[in-house]
PDB file of C-alpha atoms in Angstrom:
ATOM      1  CA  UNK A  50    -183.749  22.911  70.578  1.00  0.00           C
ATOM      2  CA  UNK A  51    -183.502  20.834  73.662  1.00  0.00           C
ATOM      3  CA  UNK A  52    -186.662  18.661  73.309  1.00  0.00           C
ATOM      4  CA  UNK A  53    -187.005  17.872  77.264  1.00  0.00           C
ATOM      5  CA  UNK A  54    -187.325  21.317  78.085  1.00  0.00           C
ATOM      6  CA  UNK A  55    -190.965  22.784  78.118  1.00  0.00           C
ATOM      7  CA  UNK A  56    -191.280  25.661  75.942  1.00  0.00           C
ATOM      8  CA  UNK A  57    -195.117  26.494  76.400  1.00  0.00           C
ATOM      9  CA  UNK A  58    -193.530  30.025  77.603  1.00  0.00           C
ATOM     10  CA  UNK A  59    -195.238  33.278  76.136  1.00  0.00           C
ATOM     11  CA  UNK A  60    -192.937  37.056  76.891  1.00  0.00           C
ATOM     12  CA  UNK A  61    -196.809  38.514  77.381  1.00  0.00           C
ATOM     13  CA  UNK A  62    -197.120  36.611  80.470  1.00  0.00           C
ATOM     14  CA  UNK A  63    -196.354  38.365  84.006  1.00  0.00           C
ATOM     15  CA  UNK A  64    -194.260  35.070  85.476  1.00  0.00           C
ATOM     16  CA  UNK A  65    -190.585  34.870  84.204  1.00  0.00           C
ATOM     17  CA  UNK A  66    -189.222  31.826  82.183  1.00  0.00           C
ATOM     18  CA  UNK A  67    -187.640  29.121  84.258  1.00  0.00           C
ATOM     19  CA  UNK A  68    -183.717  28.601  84.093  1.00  0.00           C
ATOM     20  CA  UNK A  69    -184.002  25.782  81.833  1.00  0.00           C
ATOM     21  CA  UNK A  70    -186.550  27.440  79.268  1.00  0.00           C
ATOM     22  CA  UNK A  71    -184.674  30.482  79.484  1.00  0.00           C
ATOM     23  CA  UNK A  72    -181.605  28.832  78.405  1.00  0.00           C
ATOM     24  CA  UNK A  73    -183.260  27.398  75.630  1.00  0.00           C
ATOM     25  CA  UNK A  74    -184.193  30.647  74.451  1.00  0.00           C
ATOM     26  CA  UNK A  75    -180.693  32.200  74.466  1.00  0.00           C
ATOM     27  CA  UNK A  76    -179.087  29.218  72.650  1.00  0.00           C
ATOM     28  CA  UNK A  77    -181.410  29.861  69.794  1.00  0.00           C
ATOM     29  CA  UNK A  78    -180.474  33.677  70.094  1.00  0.00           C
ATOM     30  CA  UNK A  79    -176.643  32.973  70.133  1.00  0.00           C
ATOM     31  CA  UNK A  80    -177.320  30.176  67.340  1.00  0.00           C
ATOM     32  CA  UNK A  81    -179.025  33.474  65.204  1.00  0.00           C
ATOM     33  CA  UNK A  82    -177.000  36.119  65.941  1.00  0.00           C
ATOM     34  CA  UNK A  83    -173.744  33.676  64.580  1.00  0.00           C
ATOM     35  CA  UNK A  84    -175.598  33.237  61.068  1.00  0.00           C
ATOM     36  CA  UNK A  85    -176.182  36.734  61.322  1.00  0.00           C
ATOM     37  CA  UNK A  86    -172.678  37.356  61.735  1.00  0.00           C
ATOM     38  CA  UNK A  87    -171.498  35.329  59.264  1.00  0.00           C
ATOM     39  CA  UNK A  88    -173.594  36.325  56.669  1.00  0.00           C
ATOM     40  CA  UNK A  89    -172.657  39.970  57.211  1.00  0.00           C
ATOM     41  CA  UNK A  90    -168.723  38.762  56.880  1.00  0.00           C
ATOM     42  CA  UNK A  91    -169.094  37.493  53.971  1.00  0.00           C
ATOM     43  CA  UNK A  92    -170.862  40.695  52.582  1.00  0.00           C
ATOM     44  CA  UNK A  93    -168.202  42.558  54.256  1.00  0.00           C
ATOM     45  CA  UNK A  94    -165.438  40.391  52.047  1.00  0.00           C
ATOM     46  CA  UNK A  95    -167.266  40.250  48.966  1.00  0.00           C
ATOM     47  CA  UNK A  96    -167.301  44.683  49.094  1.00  0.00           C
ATOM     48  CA  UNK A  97    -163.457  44.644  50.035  1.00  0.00           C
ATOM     49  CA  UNK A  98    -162.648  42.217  47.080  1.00  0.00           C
ATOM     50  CA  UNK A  99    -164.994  44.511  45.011  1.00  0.00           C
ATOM     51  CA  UNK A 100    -163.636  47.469  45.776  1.00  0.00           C
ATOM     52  CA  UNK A 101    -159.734  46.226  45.904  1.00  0.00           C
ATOM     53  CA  UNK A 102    -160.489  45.308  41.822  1.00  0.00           C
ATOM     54  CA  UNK A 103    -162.280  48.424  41.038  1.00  0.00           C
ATOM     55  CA  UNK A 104    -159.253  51.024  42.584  1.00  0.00           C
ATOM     56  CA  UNK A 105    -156.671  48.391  41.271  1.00  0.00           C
ATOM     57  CA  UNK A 106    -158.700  48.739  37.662  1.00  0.00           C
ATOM     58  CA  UNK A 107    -158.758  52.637  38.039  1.00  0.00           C
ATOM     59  CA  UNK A 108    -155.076  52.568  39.121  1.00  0.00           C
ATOM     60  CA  UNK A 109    -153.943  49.904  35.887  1.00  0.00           C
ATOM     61  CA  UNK A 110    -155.788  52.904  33.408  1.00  0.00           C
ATOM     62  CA  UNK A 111    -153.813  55.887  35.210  1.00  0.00           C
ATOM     63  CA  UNK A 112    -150.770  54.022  34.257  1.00  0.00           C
TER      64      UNK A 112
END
């Protein structure tokens, strides 16, 4: 977080955030939703490489 920037900015106040705080704020969203993102690859891999093992398993027994 940009340390020159004054963040003393509450979302239950009536005035909007300035350009600079509101900035700040969308950084740290974009900065989230990547971890998200990568965290939910990763699941998403781990199931594939799951699942290709289990069919390929079933398929090696049907043989």
């Amino acid at each position: 977080m940009d340390t020159k920037v004054n963040m003393d900015y509450r979302f239950t106040r009536n005035d909007e955030p300035t350009e600079e705080q509101l900035q700040v704020i969308m950084q740290e969203v974009a900065e989230e939703a990547r971890r998200g993102h990568e965290a939910v690859a990763k699941q998403l891999i781990e199931t594939l490489e799951n699942e290709y093992l289990r069919i390929r398993s079933v398929q090696q027994v049907e043989i």
